[in-house]
């Protein structure tokens, strides 16, 4: 829960609510970009961000993203986050 | 140094370890007279054990595992209150999965779910918001938990709920802050602490200045660190350099992610939504002044404590910890996990008695998971 995971922002889904689609280790999910918003949100597309419980908290460079992912995989944290994301998706349907 | 080969950059790790060895000798630290370095963040505790950093570094360094795992420091009474809210038939209770197995006096959230309560594990408070939108006839409560890293996400979700005028969404707020418990530990005359490794992702939100008091008032070094093993080793080296040179400063090893002044949007959301509680109870540490946050009255409609009449202000609160549990002593570095009479017998990751065994960031769980295996490996070597 406490460690962020790098994700790449691939699409702005709702500019009013500052929501974007991020690719997190191959899984796509909607995240909030409120904390890293730029005047033109489209500037964020292609950027890497440290994503924490569904919020992009800090823009990082691609090299840092790769190093961080590797460290998180070592800690088992990347897998845990992906599982939590899947749990979250089934929680919406009430199928847990 | 057999574990070093597992590192992404073993050559760099060896060089840093050699430098650490040298400084430890210069300081004159030994197994009998070690320097005590506290890592505050549970993520760091986990990394130290996972990569065997405590075994790689010289005996003259003693790691003290700090109170930086929000699941571990949650008192039983708060779990009891979660269960009380979750068991109401109209409620959908949303929580991070980490909190599911923390024992309460009566039951854990996991047990309450098995008993029929509608408890859902979410990845993000945004999931809870969406559940509220889809279920307008139900009361959706999000269990807001964590340090400054998660605090803004809950605040931004409350602001969003207010904008949408969602009437069926509220937050049971258990957000806590890092600096007050550090101050409490530094004020404890029994604690011996020579320096700190500061939490990287918390600092990404709050910046480095909230730690100034550690250097200025208490004269102790602190280095904000990243999560790679090499980040941690470098940070330990930076702390040791400060100790050797008689300096006490706030240094930032993780500047590639941590801005000196934090994240302005997050800080503004925190300021808008919360105010400090007069006091908040921590498992193992007791009540600490201004260490927890509550939802400001302007957002009272989204405060589950107000809505359900539970929590602070709703009657006597202190619940004693389970018999024989030594979590408090472990968390303040007085004993090692193995020194707890329950360790590995009455308390295991499968059947945790104390919270430090619940989360993989807890010192006891990390010790259990990696410590035992490593000892076996050493035995066959
Ligand atoms: S072994 Fe269990 S009861 Fe003992 S200190 Fe660790 S978590 Fe607490």
Short mmCIF file of C-alpha atoms and ligand atoms in Angstrom, two decimals:
data_model
loop_
_atom_site.label_atom_id
_atom_site.label_comp_id
_atom_site.label_asym_id
_atom_site.label_seq_id
_atom_site.Cartn_x
_atom_site.Cartn_y
_atom_site.Cartn_z
CA UNK A 1 0.00 0.00 0.00
CA UNK A 2 2.81 2.41 0.80
CA UNK A 3 5.00 2.06 -2.25
CA UNK A 4 4.12 3.65 -5.57
CA UNK A 5 4.46 1.75 -8.84
CA UNK A 6 5.54 3.30 -12.14
CA UNK A 7 2.95 3.51 -14.90
CA UNK A 8 2.92 5.16 -18.31
CA UNK A 9 0.10 7.56 -19.10
CA UNK A 10 -1.42 6.54 -22.42
CA UNK A 11 -4.67 8.51 -22.74
CA UNK A 12 -6.63 11.31 -21.08
CA UNK A 13 -10.07 9.86 -20.36
CA UNK A 14 -11.84 12.74 -18.58
CA UNK A 15 -10.11 16.13 -18.57
CA UNK A 16 -12.72 17.68 -16.24
CA UNK A 17 -12.17 15.12 -13.54
CA UNK A 18 -8.41 14.93 -14.31
CA UNK A 19 -8.56 11.23 -15.11
CA UNK A 20 -6.23 9.32 -17.42
CA UNK A 21 -5.58 5.78 -18.53
CA UNK A 22 -2.24 4.40 -17.36
CA UNK A 23 -0.39 1.28 -18.39
CA UNK A 24 0.89 -0.28 -15.18
CA UNK A 25 3.11 -3.26 -15.88
CA UNK A 26 0.91 -4.29 -18.81
CA UNK A 27 -2.41 -3.67 -17.04
CA UNK A 28 -4.46 -0.62 -18.00
CA UNK A 29 -6.42 1.28 -15.43
CA UNK A 30 -7.89 4.72 -14.92
CA UNK A 31 -5.89 6.91 -12.55
CA UNK A 32 -6.19 10.48 -11.30
CA UNK A 33 -3.57 12.91 -12.60
CA UNK A 34 -4.68 15.74 -10.28
CA UNK A 35 -1.29 15.85 -8.51
CA UNK A 36 0.78 16.08 -11.69
CA UNK A 37 -1.65 18.04 -13.90
CA UNK A 38 -0.18 20.33 -16.57
CA UNK A 39 -2.08 23.24 -18.25
CA UNK A 40 -2.56 21.00 -21.28
CA UNK A 41 -3.20 17.51 -19.94
CA UNK A 42 -2.26 15.98 -23.30
CA UNK A 43 1.35 16.86 -22.46
CA UNK A 44 1.21 13.98 -19.96
CA UNK A 45 0.61 11.35 -22.61
CA UNK A 46 3.66 9.12 -22.89
CA UNK A 47 5.06 10.31 -19.53
CA UNK A 48 5.94 7.91 -16.72
CA UNK A 49 4.56 8.58 -13.25
CA UNK A 50 4.82 6.98 -9.85
CA UNK A 51 1.28 5.77 -9.25
CA UNK A 52 0.09 5.33 -5.73
CA UNK A 53 -3.35 3.86 -4.87
CA UNK A 54 -4.72 5.10 -8.18
CA UNK A 55 -3.14 8.56 -8.17
CA UNK A 56 -0.18 9.67 -10.28
CA UNK A 57 1.93 11.33 -7.58
CA UNK A 58 5.09 12.34 -9.38
CA UNK A 59 6.36 12.35 -12.95
CA UNK A 60 9.57 10.35 -13.27
CA UNK A 61 11.87 9.60 -16.18
CA UNK A 62 11.79 6.32 -18.06
CA UNK A 63 15.10 5.14 -16.61
CA UNK A 64 13.94 5.77 -13.05
CA UNK A 65 10.66 3.98 -13.86
CA UNK A 66 12.53 0.92 -15.02
CA UNK A 67 14.79 0.84 -11.95
CA UNK A 68 11.85 1.29 -9.61
CA UNK A 69 9.85 -1.48 -11.29
CA UNK A 70 12.80 -3.80 -10.94
CA UNK A 71 13.15 -3.01 -7.25
CA UNK A 72 9.42 -3.49 -6.69
CA UNK A 73 9.44 -6.82 -8.54
CA UNK A 74 12.25 -7.93 -6.24
CA UNK A 75 10.15 -7.03 -3.22
CA UNK A 76 7.07 -8.78 -4.62
CA UNK A 77 5.40 -5.38 -4.46
CA UNK A 78 4.65 -5.11 -8.20
CA UNK A 79 2.69 -8.37 -8.17
CA UNK A 80 0.88 -7.34 -5.00
CA UNK A 81 -0.19 -4.07 -6.61
CA UNK A 82 -1.43 -5.81 -9.75
CA UNK A 83 -3.44 -8.22 -7.59
CA UNK A 84 -4.88 -5.30 -5.61
CA UNK A 85 -5.89 -3.64 -8.89
CA UNK A 86 -7.68 -6.82 -9.98
CA UNK A 87 -9.40 -7.04 -6.57
CA UNK A 88 -10.49 -3.42 -6.98
CA UNK A 89 -12.04 -4.23 -10.36
CA UNK A 90 -14.03 -7.13 -8.95
CA UNK A 91 -15.06 -5.01 -5.92
CA UNK A 92 -16.89 -2.71 -8.34
CA UNK A 93 -18.97 -5.64 -9.53
CA UNK A 94 -19.48 -6.93 -6.00
CA UNK A 95 -18.03 -10.29 -6.98
CA UNK A 96 -15.33 -10.69 -4.33
CA UNK B 1 28.84 -11.07 0.40
CA UNK B 2 27.12 -13.87 -1.43
CA UNK B 3 23.80 -12.04 -1.65
CA UNK B 4 25.35 -9.07 -3.40
CA UNK B 5 25.30 -10.95 -6.71
CA UNK B 6 21.50 -10.69 -6.70
CA UNK B 7 21.68 -6.92 -6.98
CA UNK B 8 21.00 -5.12 -10.20
CA UNK B 9 24.41 -3.49 -9.89
CA UNK B 10 26.60 -5.75 -7.73
CA UNK B 11 29.78 -3.82 -8.51
CA UNK B 12 28.31 -0.57 -7.20
CA UNK B 13 26.88 -2.37 -4.16
CA UNK B 14 30.31 -3.82 -3.31
CA UNK B 15 31.90 -0.39 -3.56
CA UNK B 16 29.31 1.18 -1.24
CA UNK B 17 29.62 -1.70 1.22
CA UNK B 18 33.40 -1.26 1.28
CA UNK B 19 32.95 2.46 1.96
CA UNK B 20 30.47 1.68 4.76
CA UNK B 21 33.00 -0.71 6.30
CA UNK B 22 35.67 2.00 6.27
CA UNK B 23 33.48 4.65 7.89
CA UNK B 24 32.25 2.23 10.53
CA UNK B 25 35.90 1.63 11.45
CA UNK B 26 36.64 5.36 11.47
CA UNK B 27 33.73 5.91 13.83
CA UNK B 28 34.94 3.00 15.95
CA UNK B 29 31.56 1.29 15.96
CA UNK B 30 31.57 -2.40 16.89
CA UNK B 31 29.06 -5.18 17.57
CA UNK B 32 29.28 -4.25 21.26
CA UNK B 33 29.03 -0.52 20.64
CA UNK B 34 27.05 -0.19 17.40
CA UNK B 35 25.54 2.90 15.78
CA UNK B 36 21.75 2.67 15.83
CA UNK B 37 20.08 3.66 12.58
CA UNK B 38 16.31 3.68 12.41
CA UNK B 39 14.56 3.16 9.09
CA UNK B 40 11.17 4.78 9.53
CA UNK B 41 9.32 3.34 6.54
CA UNK B 42 7.90 -0.19 6.49
CA UNK B 43 8.82 -0.46 2.80
CA UNK B 44 12.46 0.02 3.83
CA UNK B 45 12.14 -2.59 6.59
CA UNK B 46 10.85 -5.04 4.02
CA UNK B 47 13.70 -4.22 1.59
CA UNK B 48 16.37 -4.53 4.31
CA UNK B 49 15.25 -8.09 5.06
CA UNK B 50 14.48 -9.07 1.48
CA UNK B 51 17.96 -8.14 0.33
CA UNK B 52 19.68 -9.17 3.56
CA UNK B 53 21.12 -5.67 4.02
CA UNK B 54 21.31 -6.15 7.78
CA UNK B 55 23.60 -9.12 7.16
CA UNK B 56 25.67 -7.46 4.45
CA UNK B 57 26.48 -4.37 6.47
CA UNK B 58 29.13 -4.51 9.23
CA UNK B 59 28.24 -5.62 12.75
CA UNK B 60 28.88 -2.08 13.94
CA UNK B 61 25.53 -1.03 12.44
CA UNK B 62 22.29 -1.91 14.14
CA UNK B 63 19.06 -1.30 12.26
CA UNK B 64 16.09 -0.30 14.39
CA UNK B 65 12.81 -0.90 12.59
CA UNK B 66 10.64 2.14 13.04
CA UNK B 67 6.88 2.69 13.26
CA UNK B 68 6.42 3.35 9.53
CA UNK B 69 3.89 0.69 8.60
CA UNK B 70 0.38 2.16 8.93
CA UNK B 71 -1.25 -1.25 9.25
CA UNK B 72 1.14 -2.22 12.06
CA UNK B 73 0.50 0.83 14.20
CA UNK B 74 -3.28 0.72 13.94
CA UNK B 75 -4.70 0.05 17.40
CA UNK B 76 -7.23 -2.72 17.94
CA UNK B 77 -9.94 -0.27 18.87
CA UNK B 78 -9.91 1.18 15.37
CA UNK B 79 -10.36 -2.29 13.84
CA UNK B 80 -13.27 -2.85 16.24
CA UNK B 81 -14.83 0.37 14.96
CA UNK B 82 -14.32 -0.71 11.34
CA UNK B 83 -16.11 -3.99 12.09
CA UNK B 84 -18.90 -2.11 13.85
CA UNK B 85 -19.48 0.07 10.79
CA UNK B 86 -19.03 -2.77 8.29
CA UNK B 87 -21.58 -5.00 10.02
CA UNK B 88 -24.42 -2.51 9.44
CA UNK B 89 -26.66 -4.02 6.78
CA UNK B 90 -26.82 -0.85 4.67
CA UNK B 91 -23.02 -0.46 4.49
CA UNK B 92 -20.54 -1.47 1.81
CA UNK B 93 -17.17 -1.18 3.59
CA UNK B 94 -14.18 -0.61 1.30
CA UNK B 95 -10.62 -1.21 2.49
CA UNK B 96 -7.10 -1.82 1.21
CA UNK B 97 -6.39 -5.55 1.37
CA UNK B 98 -3.49 -5.03 3.82
CA UNK B 99 -5.88 -4.24 6.66
CA UNK B 100 -8.08 -7.33 6.27
CA UNK B 101 -6.17 -9.64 8.62
CA UNK B 102 -5.38 -7.21 11.45
CA UNK B 103 -6.94 -8.73 14.55
CA UNK B 104 -9.61 -6.74 16.41
CA UNK B 105 -10.98 -7.56 19.85
CA UNK B 106 -13.90 -9.50 18.42
CA UNK B 107 -12.79 -10.23 14.87
CA UNK B 108 -10.76 -9.02 11.92
CA UNK B 109 -12.33 -7.53 8.80
CA UNK B 110 -11.62 -10.85 7.09
CA UNK B 111 -13.70 -12.67 9.69
CA UNK B 112 -16.46 -10.06 9.50
CA UNK B 113 -16.58 -10.58 5.73
CA UNK B 114 -16.79 -14.36 6.19
CA UNK B 115 -19.65 -13.72 8.62
CA UNK B 116 -21.58 -11.91 5.89
CA UNK B 117 -20.59 -8.23 6.09
CA UNK B 118 -20.27 -6.57 2.67
CA UNK B 119 -16.56 -5.74 2.84
CA UNK B 120 -14.70 -5.12 -0.38
CA UNK B 121 -10.98 -4.89 -1.01
CA UNK B 122 -10.21 -1.95 -3.22
CA UNK B 123 -6.98 -0.75 -4.80
CA UNK B 124 -7.86 2.93 -4.61
CA UNK B 125 -10.33 5.29 -2.89
CA UNK B 126 -11.46 5.99 -6.46
CA UNK B 127 -12.83 2.42 -6.55
CA UNK B 128 -14.87 3.21 -3.43
CA UNK B 129 -16.21 6.38 -5.10
CA UNK B 130 -17.27 4.35 -8.12
CA UNK B 131 -18.99 1.77 -5.90
CA UNK B 132 -20.91 4.65 -4.28
CA UNK B 133 -22.00 5.95 -7.68
CA UNK B 134 -23.21 2.51 -8.73
CA UNK B 135 -25.02 1.75 -5.46
CA UNK B 136 -26.96 4.90 -4.54
CA UNK B 137 -29.22 2.98 -2.12
CA UNK B 138 -26.25 1.75 -0.03
CA UNK B 139 -23.86 3.58 2.34
CA UNK B 140 -20.31 3.24 1.01
CA UNK B 141 -17.56 3.76 3.58
CA UNK B 142 -13.88 3.94 2.68
CA UNK B 143 -11.33 2.97 5.34
CA UNK B 144 -8.84 5.83 4.93
CA UNK B 145 -5.52 4.52 6.18
CA UNK B 146 -1.89 5.41 5.76
CA UNK B 147 0.77 8.07 6.09
CA UNK B 148 1.25 11.16 3.93
CA UNK B 149 1.63 9.03 0.79
CA UNK B 150 -2.00 7.88 0.84
CA UNK B 151 -3.45 10.89 2.68
CA UNK B 152 -3.81 13.14 -0.40
CA UNK B 153 -5.56 10.41 -2.41
CA UNK B 154 -8.30 10.18 0.22
CA UNK B 155 -8.51 14.00 0.41
CA UNK B 156 -8.85 14.32 -3.37
CA UNK B 157 -11.55 11.63 -3.34
CA UNK B 158 -13.52 13.49 -0.67
CA UNK B 159 -13.22 16.71 -2.69
CA UNK B 160 -14.49 14.84 -5.75
CA UNK B 161 -17.41 13.35 -3.80
CA UNK B 162 -18.29 16.87 -2.61
CA UNK B 163 -18.23 18.22 -6.18
CA UNK B 164 -20.51 15.41 -7.33
CA UNK B 165 -22.70 15.85 -4.21
CA UNK B 166 -22.51 12.11 -3.54
CA UNK B 167 -24.74 11.53 -0.52
CA UNK B 168 -23.78 7.92 0.22
CA UNK B 169 -19.99 8.14 0.48
CA UNK B 170 -17.96 8.66 3.64
CA UNK B 171 -14.46 8.01 4.95
CA UNK B 172 -13.43 6.41 8.24
CA UNK B 173 -10.31 8.51 8.62
CA UNK B 174 -7.22 6.92 10.16
CA UNK B 175 -4.60 8.91 8.35
CA UNK B 176 -1.48 9.53 10.40
CA UNK B 177 1.62 11.64 9.98
CA UNK B 178 5.30 10.70 10.19
CA UNK B 179 6.97 13.55 12.17
CA UNK B 180 5.08 13.30 15.54
CA UNK B 181 5.97 9.64 16.29
CA UNK B 182 9.60 10.38 15.42
CA UNK B 183 9.54 13.23 17.91
CA UNK B 184 7.95 10.93 20.49
CA UNK B 185 10.71 8.35 19.97
CA UNK B 186 13.42 11.01 20.21
CA UNK B 187 11.87 12.26 23.46
CA UNK B 188 11.92 8.74 24.91
CA UNK B 189 14.92 8.57 27.26
CA UNK B 190 15.24 4.81 26.69
CA UNK B 191 15.74 5.10 22.96
CA UNK B 192 19.23 5.16 21.52
CA UNK B 193 19.08 6.52 18.00
CA UNK B 194 22.08 7.88 16.13
CA UNK B 195 20.48 8.60 12.77
CA UNK B 196 17.54 8.02 10.48
CA UNK B 197 16.80 6.75 7.00
CA UNK B 198 13.76 8.78 5.95
CA UNK B 199 10.72 7.53 4.02
CA UNK B 200 10.99 8.22 0.28
CA UNK B 201 7.39 8.14 -0.86
CA UNK B 202 6.06 10.08 2.12
CA UNK B 203 8.66 12.74 1.34
CA UNK B 204 7.53 12.89 -2.28
CA UNK B 205 4.37 14.46 -0.83
CA UNK B 206 5.68 16.50 2.13
CA UNK B 207 9.21 17.31 0.93
CA UNK B 208 12.21 17.28 3.26
CA UNK B 209 11.57 20.27 5.56
CA UNK B 210 9.18 18.51 7.98
CA UNK B 211 12.30 16.64 9.19
CA UNK B 212 14.31 19.78 9.95
CA UNK B 213 13.56 19.42 13.67
CA UNK B 214 15.37 16.06 13.75
CA UNK B 215 18.61 17.74 12.71
CA UNK B 216 18.11 21.16 14.31
CA UNK B 217 16.46 20.34 17.65
CA UNK B 218 17.72 16.83 18.28
CA UNK B 219 21.04 16.99 16.44
CA UNK B 220 20.51 13.72 14.55
CA UNK B 221 21.23 13.05 10.86
CA UNK B 222 18.45 11.96 8.52
CA UNK B 223 18.74 10.92 4.87
CA UNK B 224 15.60 10.51 2.74
CA UNK B 225 16.04 7.27 0.77
CA UNK B 226 14.69 5.44 -2.26
CA UNK B 227 13.69 1.78 -2.33
CA UNK B 228 16.34 0.04 -4.37
CA UNK B 229 18.86 -1.87 -2.25
CA UNK B 230 21.56 0.42 -3.58
CA UNK B 231 19.51 3.49 -2.54
CA UNK B 232 19.35 2.16 0.99
CA UNK B 233 23.05 1.34 1.18
CA UNK B 234 23.96 4.79 -0.13
CA UNK B 235 21.66 6.41 2.41
CA UNK B 236 23.20 4.43 5.25
CA UNK B 237 26.63 5.59 4.06
CA UNK B 238 25.42 9.21 4.00
CA UNK B 239 24.12 8.89 7.58
CA UNK B 240 27.45 7.38 8.66
CA UNK B 241 29.40 10.22 7.01
CA UNK B 242 27.35 12.73 8.97
CA UNK B 243 27.96 10.87 12.22
CA UNK B 244 31.70 10.66 11.54
CA UNK B 245 31.91 14.35 10.67
CA UNK B 246 29.78 15.44 13.61
CA UNK B 247 27.13 16.90 11.29
CA UNK B 248 23.34 16.68 11.67
CA UNK B 249 21.53 17.56 8.47
CA UNK B 250 18.54 16.59 6.40
CA UNK B 251 19.92 15.10 3.20
CA UNK B 252 18.01 13.82 0.19
CA UNK B 253 19.38 10.68 -1.45
CA UNK B 254 16.13 10.29 -3.46
CA UNK B 255 16.13 13.73 -5.09
CA UNK B 256 15.19 12.17 -8.43
CA UNK B 257 11.70 11.62 -6.98
CA UNK B 258 11.51 13.78 -3.85
CA UNK B 259 11.22 17.55 -4.39
CA UNK B 260 12.50 19.65 -1.48
CA UNK B 261 9.11 21.29 -0.99
CA UNK B 262 6.92 18.27 -1.77
CA UNK B 263 3.93 18.12 -4.08
CA UNK B 264 1.91 21.36 -3.93
CA UNK B 265 -1.39 19.87 -5.17
CA UNK B 266 -1.25 17.08 -2.59
CA UNK B 267 -0.34 19.47 0.21
CA UNK B 268 -3.21 21.81 -0.69
CA UNK B 269 -5.71 18.93 -0.71
CA UNK B 270 -4.46 17.73 2.70
CA UNK B 271 -4.78 21.23 4.12
CA UNK B 272 -8.28 21.70 2.70
CA UNK B 273 -9.75 18.41 3.92
CA UNK B 274 -8.09 17.55 7.24
CA UNK B 275 -7.06 19.06 10.53
CA UNK B 276 -4.82 17.45 13.17
CA UNK B 277 -6.53 15.51 15.96
CA UNK B 278 -5.50 16.62 19.41
CA UNK B 279 -4.14 13.14 19.97
CA UNK B 280 -4.21 9.73 18.26
CA UNK B 281 -3.52 6.25 19.60
CA UNK B 282 -0.72 4.17 18.06
CA UNK B 283 -0.33 0.47 18.67
CA UNK B 284 2.71 0.00 20.82
CA UNK B 285 3.41 3.70 21.22
CA UNK B 286 0.22 4.89 22.93
CA UNK B 287 -1.34 8.30 22.45
CA UNK B 288 0.78 10.77 20.47
CA UNK B 289 -0.15 14.45 20.23
CA UNK B 290 -1.26 15.78 16.84
CA UNK B 291 -0.20 12.57 15.10
CA UNK B 292 -3.51 11.76 13.41
CA UNK B 293 -5.77 13.64 11.04
CA UNK B 294 -9.52 14.15 11.13
CA UNK B 295 -11.87 15.43 8.48
CA UNK B 296 -12.64 19.15 8.80
CA UNK B 297 -16.20 20.13 9.71
CA UNK B 298 -16.80 21.59 6.25
CA UNK B 299 -16.61 18.01 4.96
CA UNK B 300 -18.51 16.52 7.94
CA UNK B 301 -21.03 14.94 5.56
CA UNK B 302 -18.22 12.68 4.35
CA UNK B 303 -16.90 11.77 7.80
CA UNK B 304 -17.93 8.23 8.80
CA UNK B 305 -17.21 9.01 12.49
CA UNK B 306 -19.88 11.73 12.35
CA UNK B 307 -22.27 9.70 10.27
CA UNK B 308 -22.16 6.53 12.36
CA UNK B 309 -21.32 8.01 15.78
CA UNK B 310 -18.16 5.97 16.32
CA UNK B 311 -14.53 6.78 17.05
CA UNK B 312 -12.99 9.55 19.13
CA UNK B 313 -15.61 11.28 21.23
CA UNK B 314 -17.86 8.20 21.26
CA UNK B 315 -16.94 6.77 24.67
CA UNK B 316 -13.90 5.16 26.27
CA UNK B 317 -11.36 4.01 23.73
CA UNK B 318 -8.30 2.27 25.06
CA UNK B 319 -8.34 -1.46 24.41
CA UNK B 320 -5.43 -3.44 25.77
CA UNK B 321 -3.29 -5.40 23.36
CA UNK B 322 -3.41 -9.21 23.37
CA UNK B 323 -1.63 -11.02 26.18
CA UNK B 324 2.07 -11.58 25.55
CA UNK B 325 2.21 -9.32 22.48
CA UNK B 326 5.47 -7.39 22.39
CA UNK B 327 4.76 -5.28 19.31
CA UNK B 328 5.40 -2.05 21.19
CA UNK B 329 8.83 -3.15 22.35
CA UNK B 330 9.78 -4.36 18.87
CA UNK B 331 8.58 -1.15 17.27
CA UNK B 332 10.70 0.95 19.59
CA UNK B 333 13.74 -1.24 19.02
CA UNK B 334 13.88 -2.54 22.59
CA UNK B 335 13.77 -6.18 21.48
CA UNK B 336 14.14 -8.07 18.20
CA UNK B 337 11.08 -9.92 16.86
CA UNK B 338 12.63 -13.22 17.97
CA UNK B 339 12.68 -11.84 21.51
CA UNK B 340 8.88 -11.85 21.63
CA UNK B 341 7.59 -14.95 23.43
CA UNK B 342 4.84 -15.33 20.82
CA UNK B 343 7.16 -15.15 17.78
CA UNK B 344 6.72 -18.16 15.51
CA UNK B 345 4.52 -19.98 18.00
CA UNK B 346 1.44 -18.01 19.05
CA UNK B 347 2.07 -15.51 16.27
CA UNK B 348 2.78 -16.37 12.61
CA UNK B 349 1.89 -14.68 9.31
CA UNK B 350 -0.94 -17.21 8.87
CA UNK B 351 -2.35 -16.60 12.37
CA UNK B 352 -1.04 -13.19 13.46
CA UNK B 353 -1.48 -12.15 17.04
CA UNK B 354 0.16 -8.77 16.73
CA UNK B 355 0.00 -6.35 13.85
CA UNK B 356 3.74 -6.50 13.07
CA UNK B 357 3.11 -10.01 11.77
CA UNK B 358 0.19 -9.00 9.52
CA UNK B 359 1.66 -6.81 6.85
CA UNK B 360 4.75 -7.78 4.85
CA UNK B 361 6.10 -4.39 5.91
CA UNK B 362 5.93 -5.31 9.58
CA UNK B 363 9.25 -6.14 11.22
CA UNK B 364 8.05 -9.50 12.58
CA UNK B 365 6.63 -10.70 9.25
CA UNK B 366 9.78 -9.61 7.41
CA UNK B 367 11.95 -11.34 10.01
CA UNK B 368 9.84 -14.47 9.81
CA UNK B 369 9.77 -14.56 6.04
CA UNK B 370 13.46 -13.92 5.37
CA UNK B 371 15.30 -14.35 8.66
CA UNK B 372 14.43 -18.01 9.14
CA UNK B 373 15.37 -19.00 5.59
CA UNK B 374 18.67 -17.17 5.70
CA UNK B 375 19.71 -18.86 8.90
CA UNK B 376 19.02 -22.23 7.30
CA UNK B 377 21.06 -21.23 4.26
CA UNK B 378 23.95 -20.18 6.44
CA UNK B 379 23.78 -23.46 8.29
CA UNK B 380 24.29 -25.47 5.10
CA UNK B 381 27.08 -23.24 3.86
S1 LIG C 1 5.76 -11.84 17.19
FE1 LIG C 1 3.63 -11.14 16.96
S2 LIG C 1 3.00 -10.47 19.01
FE2 LIG C 1 5.23 -10.67 19.04
S3 LIG C 1 5.95 -8.60 18.59
FE3 LIG C 1 5.83 -9.69 16.62
S4 LIG C 1 3.77 -9.25 15.84
FE4 LIG C 1 3.78 -8.65 17.99
#
